[in-house]
Short mmCIF file of C-alpha atoms in Angstrom, two decimals:
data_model
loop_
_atom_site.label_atom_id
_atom_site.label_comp_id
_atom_site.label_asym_id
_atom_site.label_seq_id
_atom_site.Cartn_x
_atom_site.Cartn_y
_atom_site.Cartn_z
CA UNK A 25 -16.02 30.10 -5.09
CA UNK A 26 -13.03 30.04 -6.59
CA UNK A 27 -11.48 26.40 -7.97
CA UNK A 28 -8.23 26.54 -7.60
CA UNK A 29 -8.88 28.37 -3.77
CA UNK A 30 -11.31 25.24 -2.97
CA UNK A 31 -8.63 22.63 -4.63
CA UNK A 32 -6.20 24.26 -2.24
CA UNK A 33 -8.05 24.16 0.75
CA UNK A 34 -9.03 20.54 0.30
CA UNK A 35 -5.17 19.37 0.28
CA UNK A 36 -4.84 21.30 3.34
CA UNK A 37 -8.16 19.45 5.35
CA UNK A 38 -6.75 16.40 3.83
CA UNK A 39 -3.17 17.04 5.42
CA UNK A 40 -3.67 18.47 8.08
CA UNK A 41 -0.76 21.04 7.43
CA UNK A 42 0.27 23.42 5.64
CA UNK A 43 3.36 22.45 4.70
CA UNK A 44 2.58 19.29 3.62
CA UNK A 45 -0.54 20.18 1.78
CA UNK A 46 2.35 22.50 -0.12
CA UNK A 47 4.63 19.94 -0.80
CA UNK A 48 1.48 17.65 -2.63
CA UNK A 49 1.25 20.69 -4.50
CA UNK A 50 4.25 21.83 -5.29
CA UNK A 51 3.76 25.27 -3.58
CA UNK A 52 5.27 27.06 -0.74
CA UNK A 53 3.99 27.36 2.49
CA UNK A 54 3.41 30.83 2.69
CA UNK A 55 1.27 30.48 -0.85
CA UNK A 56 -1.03 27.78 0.47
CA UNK A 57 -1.41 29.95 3.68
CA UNK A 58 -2.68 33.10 1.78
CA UNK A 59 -5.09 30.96 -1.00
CA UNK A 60 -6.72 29.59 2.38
CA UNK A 61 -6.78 33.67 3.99
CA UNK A 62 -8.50 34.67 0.96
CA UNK A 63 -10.65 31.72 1.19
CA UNK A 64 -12.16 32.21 4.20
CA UNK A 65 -12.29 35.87 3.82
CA UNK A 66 -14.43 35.69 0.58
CA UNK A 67 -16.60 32.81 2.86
CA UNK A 68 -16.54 35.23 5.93
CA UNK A 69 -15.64 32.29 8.15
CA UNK A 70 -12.67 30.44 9.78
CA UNK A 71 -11.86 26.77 8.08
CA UNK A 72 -9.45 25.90 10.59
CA UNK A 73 -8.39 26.19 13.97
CA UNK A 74 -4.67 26.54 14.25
CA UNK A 75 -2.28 25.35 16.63
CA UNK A 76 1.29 23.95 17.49
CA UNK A 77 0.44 20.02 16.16
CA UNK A 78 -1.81 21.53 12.67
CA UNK A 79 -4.45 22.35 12.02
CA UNK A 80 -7.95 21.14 12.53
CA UNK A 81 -11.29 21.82 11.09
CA UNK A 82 -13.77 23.80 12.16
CA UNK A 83 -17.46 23.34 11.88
CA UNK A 84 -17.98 25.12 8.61
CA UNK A 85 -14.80 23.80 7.57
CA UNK A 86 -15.91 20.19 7.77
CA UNK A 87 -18.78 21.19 5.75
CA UNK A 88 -16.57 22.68 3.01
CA UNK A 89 -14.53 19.51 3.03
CA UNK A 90 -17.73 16.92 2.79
CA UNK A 91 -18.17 18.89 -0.70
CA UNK A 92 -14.87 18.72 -1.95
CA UNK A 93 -14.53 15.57 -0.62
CA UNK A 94 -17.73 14.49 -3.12
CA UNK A 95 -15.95 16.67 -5.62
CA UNK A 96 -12.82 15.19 -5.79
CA UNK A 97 -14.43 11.12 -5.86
CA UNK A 98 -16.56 12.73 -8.47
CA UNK A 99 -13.75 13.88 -10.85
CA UNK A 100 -11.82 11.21 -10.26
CA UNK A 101 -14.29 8.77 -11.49
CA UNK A 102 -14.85 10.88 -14.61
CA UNK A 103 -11.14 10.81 -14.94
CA UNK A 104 -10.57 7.01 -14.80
CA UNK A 105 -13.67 6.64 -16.98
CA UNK A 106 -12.42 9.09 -19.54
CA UNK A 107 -8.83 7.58 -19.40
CA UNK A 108 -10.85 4.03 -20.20
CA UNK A 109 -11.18 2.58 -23.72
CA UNK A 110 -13.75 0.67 -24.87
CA UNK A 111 -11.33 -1.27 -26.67
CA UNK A 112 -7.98 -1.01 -25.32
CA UNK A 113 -6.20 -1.62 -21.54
CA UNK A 114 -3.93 0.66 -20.81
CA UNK A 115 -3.29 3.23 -18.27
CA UNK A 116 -2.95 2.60 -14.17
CA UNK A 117 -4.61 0.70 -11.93
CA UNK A 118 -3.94 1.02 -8.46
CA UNK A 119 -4.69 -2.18 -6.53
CA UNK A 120 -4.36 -2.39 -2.63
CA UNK A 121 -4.25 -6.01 -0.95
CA UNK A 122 -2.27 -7.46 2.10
CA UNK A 123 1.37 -7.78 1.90
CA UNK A 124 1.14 -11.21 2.91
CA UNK A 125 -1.46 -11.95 -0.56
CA UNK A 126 0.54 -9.35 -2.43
CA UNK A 127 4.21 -10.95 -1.97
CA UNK A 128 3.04 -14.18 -1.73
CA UNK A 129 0.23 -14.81 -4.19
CA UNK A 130 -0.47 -11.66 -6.59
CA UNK A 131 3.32 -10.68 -7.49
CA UNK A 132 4.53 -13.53 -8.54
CA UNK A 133 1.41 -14.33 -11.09
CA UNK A 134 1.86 -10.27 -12.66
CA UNK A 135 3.48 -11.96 -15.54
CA UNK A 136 0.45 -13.38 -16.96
CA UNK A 137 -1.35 -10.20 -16.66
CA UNK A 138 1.70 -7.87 -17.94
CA UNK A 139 2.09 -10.43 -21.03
CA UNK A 140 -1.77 -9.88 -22.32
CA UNK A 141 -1.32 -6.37 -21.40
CA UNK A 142 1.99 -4.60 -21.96
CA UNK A 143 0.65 -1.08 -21.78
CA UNK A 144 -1.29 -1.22 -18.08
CA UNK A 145 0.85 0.01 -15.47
CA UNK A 146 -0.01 -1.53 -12.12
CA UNK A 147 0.97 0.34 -8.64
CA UNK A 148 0.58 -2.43 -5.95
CA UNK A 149 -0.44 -0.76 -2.91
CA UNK A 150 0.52 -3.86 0.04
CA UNK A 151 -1.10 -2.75 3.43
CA UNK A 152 -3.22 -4.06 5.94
CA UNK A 153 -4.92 -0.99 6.65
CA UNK A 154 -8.04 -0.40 4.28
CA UNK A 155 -7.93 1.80 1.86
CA UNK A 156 -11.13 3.79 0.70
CA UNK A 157 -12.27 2.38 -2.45
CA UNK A 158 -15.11 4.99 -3.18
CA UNK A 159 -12.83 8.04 -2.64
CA UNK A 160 -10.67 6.19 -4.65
CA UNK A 161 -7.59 5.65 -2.47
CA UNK A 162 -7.40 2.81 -4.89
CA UNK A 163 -9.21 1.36 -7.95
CA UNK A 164 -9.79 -2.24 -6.94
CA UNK A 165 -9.02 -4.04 -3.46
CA UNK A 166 -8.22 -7.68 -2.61
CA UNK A 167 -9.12 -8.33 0.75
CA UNK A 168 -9.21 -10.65 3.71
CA UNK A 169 -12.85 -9.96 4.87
CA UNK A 170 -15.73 -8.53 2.90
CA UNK A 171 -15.78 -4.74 2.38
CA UNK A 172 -18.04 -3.12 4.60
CA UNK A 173 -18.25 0.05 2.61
CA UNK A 174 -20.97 1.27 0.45
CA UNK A 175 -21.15 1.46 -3.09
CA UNK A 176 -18.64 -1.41 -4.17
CA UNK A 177 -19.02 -3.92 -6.43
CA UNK A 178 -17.59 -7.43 -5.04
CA UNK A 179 -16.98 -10.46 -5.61
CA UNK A 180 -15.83 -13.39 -3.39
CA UNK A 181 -12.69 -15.43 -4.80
CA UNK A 182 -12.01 -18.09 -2.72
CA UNK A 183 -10.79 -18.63 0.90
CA UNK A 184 -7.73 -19.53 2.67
CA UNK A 185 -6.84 -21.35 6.02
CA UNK A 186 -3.50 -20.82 8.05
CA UNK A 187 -1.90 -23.85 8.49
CA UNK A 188 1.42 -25.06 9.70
CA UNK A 189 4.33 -26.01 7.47
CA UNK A 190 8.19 -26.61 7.96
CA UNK A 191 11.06 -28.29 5.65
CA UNK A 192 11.98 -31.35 5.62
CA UNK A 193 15.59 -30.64 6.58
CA UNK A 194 14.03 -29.01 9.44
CA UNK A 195 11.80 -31.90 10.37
CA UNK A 196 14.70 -34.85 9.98
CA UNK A 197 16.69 -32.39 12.33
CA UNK A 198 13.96 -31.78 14.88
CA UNK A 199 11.55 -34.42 14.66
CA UNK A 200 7.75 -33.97 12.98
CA UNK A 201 5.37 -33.29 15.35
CA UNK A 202 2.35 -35.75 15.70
CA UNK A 203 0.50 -33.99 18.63
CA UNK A 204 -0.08 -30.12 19.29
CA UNK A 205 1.78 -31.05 22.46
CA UNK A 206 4.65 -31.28 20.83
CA UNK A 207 4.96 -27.57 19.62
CA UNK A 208 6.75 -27.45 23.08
CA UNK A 209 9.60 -29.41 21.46
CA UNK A 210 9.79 -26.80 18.42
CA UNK A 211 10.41 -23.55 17.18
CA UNK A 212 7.36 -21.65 16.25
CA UNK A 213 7.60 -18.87 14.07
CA UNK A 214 4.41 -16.46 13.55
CA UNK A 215 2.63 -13.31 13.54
CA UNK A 216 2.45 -11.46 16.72
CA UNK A 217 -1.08 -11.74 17.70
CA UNK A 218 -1.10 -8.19 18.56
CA UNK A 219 0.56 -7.24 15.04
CA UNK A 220 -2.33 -6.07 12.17
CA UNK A 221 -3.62 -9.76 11.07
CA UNK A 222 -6.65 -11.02 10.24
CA UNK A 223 -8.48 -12.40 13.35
CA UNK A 224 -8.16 -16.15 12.22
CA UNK A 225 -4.44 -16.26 12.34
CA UNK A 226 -4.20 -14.15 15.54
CA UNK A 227 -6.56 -17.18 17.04
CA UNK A 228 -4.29 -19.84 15.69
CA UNK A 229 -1.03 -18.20 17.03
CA UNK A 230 -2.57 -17.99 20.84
CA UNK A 231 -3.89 -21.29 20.70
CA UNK A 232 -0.34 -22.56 19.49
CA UNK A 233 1.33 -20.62 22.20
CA UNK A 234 -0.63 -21.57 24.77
CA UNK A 235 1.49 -24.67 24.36
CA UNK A 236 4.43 -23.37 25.27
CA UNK A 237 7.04 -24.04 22.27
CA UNK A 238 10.60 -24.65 22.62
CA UNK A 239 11.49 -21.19 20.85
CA UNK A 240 9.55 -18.48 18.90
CA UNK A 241 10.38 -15.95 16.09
CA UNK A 242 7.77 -13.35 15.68
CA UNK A 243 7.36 -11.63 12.10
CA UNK A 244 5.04 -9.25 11.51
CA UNK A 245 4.22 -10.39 7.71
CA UNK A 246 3.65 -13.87 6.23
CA UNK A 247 6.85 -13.25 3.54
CA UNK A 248 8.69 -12.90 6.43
CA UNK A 249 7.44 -15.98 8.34
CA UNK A 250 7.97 -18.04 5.21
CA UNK A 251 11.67 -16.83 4.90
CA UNK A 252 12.49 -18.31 8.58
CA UNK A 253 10.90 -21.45 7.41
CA UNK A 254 12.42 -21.94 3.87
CA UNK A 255 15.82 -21.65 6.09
CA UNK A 256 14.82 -24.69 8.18
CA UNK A 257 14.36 -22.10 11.29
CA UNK A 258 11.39 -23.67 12.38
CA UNK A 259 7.31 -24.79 12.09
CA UNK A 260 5.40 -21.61 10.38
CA UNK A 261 1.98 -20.72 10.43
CA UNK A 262 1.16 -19.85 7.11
CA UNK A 263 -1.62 -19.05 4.53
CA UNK A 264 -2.37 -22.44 2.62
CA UNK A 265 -2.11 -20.63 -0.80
CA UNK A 266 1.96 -21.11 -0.18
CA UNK A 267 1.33 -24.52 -0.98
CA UNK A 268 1.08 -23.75 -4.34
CA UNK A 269 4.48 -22.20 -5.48
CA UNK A 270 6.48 -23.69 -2.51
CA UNK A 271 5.64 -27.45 -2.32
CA UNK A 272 8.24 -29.03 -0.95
CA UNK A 273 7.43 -27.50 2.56
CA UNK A 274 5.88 -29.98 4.28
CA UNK A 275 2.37 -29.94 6.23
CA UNK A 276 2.55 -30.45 9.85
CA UNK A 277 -0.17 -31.51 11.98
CA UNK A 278 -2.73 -31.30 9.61
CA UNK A 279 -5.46 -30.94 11.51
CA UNK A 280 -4.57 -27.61 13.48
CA UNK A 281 -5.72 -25.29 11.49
CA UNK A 282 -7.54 -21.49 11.42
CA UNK A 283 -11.11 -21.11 10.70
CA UNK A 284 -11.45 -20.07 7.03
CA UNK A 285 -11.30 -16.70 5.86
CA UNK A 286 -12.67 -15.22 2.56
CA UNK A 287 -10.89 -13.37 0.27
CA UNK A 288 -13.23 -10.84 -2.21
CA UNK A 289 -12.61 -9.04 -4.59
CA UNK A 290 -13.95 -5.01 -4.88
CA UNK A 291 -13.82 -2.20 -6.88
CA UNK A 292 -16.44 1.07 -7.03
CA UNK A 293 -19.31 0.97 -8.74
CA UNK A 294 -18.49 4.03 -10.76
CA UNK A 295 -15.57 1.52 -12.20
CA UNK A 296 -18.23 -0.80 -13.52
CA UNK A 297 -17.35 -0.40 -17.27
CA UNK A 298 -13.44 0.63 -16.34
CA UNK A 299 -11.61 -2.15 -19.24
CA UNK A 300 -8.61 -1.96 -16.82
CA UNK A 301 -10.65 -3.50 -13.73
CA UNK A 302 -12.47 -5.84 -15.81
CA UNK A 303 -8.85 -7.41 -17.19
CA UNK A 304 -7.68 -7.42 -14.16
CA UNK A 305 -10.49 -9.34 -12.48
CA UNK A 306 -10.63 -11.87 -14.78
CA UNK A 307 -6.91 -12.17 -14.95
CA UNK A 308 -7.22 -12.94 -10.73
CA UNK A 309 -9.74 -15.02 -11.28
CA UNK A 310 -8.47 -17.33 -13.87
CA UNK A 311 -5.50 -17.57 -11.29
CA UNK A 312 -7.40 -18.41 -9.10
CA UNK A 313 -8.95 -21.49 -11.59
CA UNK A 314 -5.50 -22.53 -12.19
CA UNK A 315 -4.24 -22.31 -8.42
CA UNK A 316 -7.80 -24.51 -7.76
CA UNK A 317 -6.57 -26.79 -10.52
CA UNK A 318 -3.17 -27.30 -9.54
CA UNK A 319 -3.88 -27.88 -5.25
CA UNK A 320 -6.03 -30.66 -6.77
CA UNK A 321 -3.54 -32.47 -8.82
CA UNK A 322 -1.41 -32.22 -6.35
CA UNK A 323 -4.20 -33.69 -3.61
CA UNK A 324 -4.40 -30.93 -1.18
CA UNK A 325 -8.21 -29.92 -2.44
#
């Protein structure tokens, strides 16, 4: 089979569409239609069905695109580890995570990690939806739960809690709550349990509304969230790695709190010997020493 013909068709399958399979590739629609006609013809058989939404596989087509799905992790893996030195980091590493971690926790420490290494180029993918680490969606993840899928190498880094938090301006303006009850005097601002969260904070948020409080601002991120509370709008349910680079907001009924929730670290094993992933998991986990460090001088560990 022709390359270039099965390199085509696998941008379509992936797509879904012609036309957007063209513009990944930087072809016109009618050329990625007649690469895939010649396909199948040289296959005798049909690869897609067609109709008004896109197009869908057929049978043999999702066998074609289990191979060049295996193709395409495969040469990207031989890519990354050809791009690797043995000596040097440099190059890009894409790195997924929530945007609540990403804004709140990773961001801010980059410096560190750009300062040992001026030549790596991160792209900071910040979704909750998980990417696929083994077809390489991304080179290393940072999430709330531990990965599920096969072949990853992982490594847990710590875990967080939600808690609640508020300014002081706020509280000498409002009072400081010293029951749960009292959310019903307050504004609460948090997630919307039905907005993409991990299941810990969704619990919290029902159990605080099922107090009834005063007023409510919903946010469907934790940057969000912390931006009503810096601006005295209210008590925020928050991840308690905040604490860290924002400690003059205040802790609030201490103990309401989520259940704990682990955060891991995980990359493919085909990244094993990458020199990019290795600086960049020991630059989150010295962070991670220091953040440990710090939350105990300041007696919150």
């Amino acid at each position: 089979m022709d390359w270039d013909k099965l390199r085509i068709f696998h941008a379509v399958a992936d797509a879904g569409s012609l036309t957007h399979a063209g513009d990944k590739l930087n072809l016109s629609q009618s050329a990625v239609s007649r690469q895939i006609r010649a396909l199948e013809e040289s296959l005798n058989a049909t690869l897609f069905h067609r109709h008004a939404r896109g197009l869908i596989l057929t049978e043999q087509g999702e066998l074609l695109f289990d191979a060049t799905k295996s193709m395409a992790k495969r040469l990207d893996a031989a890519a990354a580890r050809i791009r690797d030195s043995e000596e040097e980091v440099f190059g890009e590493l894409r790195v997924t995570t929530t945007f609540g971690f990403g804004t709140l926790w990773l961001a801010p420490r980059l410096t560190a990690l750009y300062q040992k290494y001026p030549d790596l180029k991160v792209d900071l993918m910040l979704e909750e939806r998980v990417l696929d680490l083994p077809m390489r969606e991304a080179d290393v993840a940072i999430r709330m739960k531990e990965p599920s899928q096969a072949d990853l190498i992982r490594k847990r880094l710590m875990t967080v809690e939600m808690k609640l938090y508020a300014t002081r301006a706020y509280l000498d303006s409002a009072g400081v709550p010293t029951d749960i009850s009292d959310i019903s005097n307050h504004r609460l601002i948090c997630q919307n349990t039905s907005a993409a969260q991990v299941g810990a904070s969704a619990v919290l948020a029902q159990h605080l509304l099922a107090y009834n409080p005063a007023s409510l601002l919903t946010v469907n991120n934790y940057f969000g969230i912390l931006q009503g509370v810096l601006n005295n709008l209210g008590i925020g349910v928050l991840p308690d790695y905040v604490t860290q680079d924002f400690p003059d907001l205040v802790h609030v009924l201490p103990e309401i709190k989520s259940s704990e929730v682990p955060v891991y670290l995980a990359y493919p094993e085909e990244l094993r010997h990458s020199q990019r992933v290795a600086a960049f998991r020991d630059f989150v986990q010295d962070e991670i020493i220091a953040h440990r460090k710090q939350l105990k001088e300041l007696g919150i560990l």
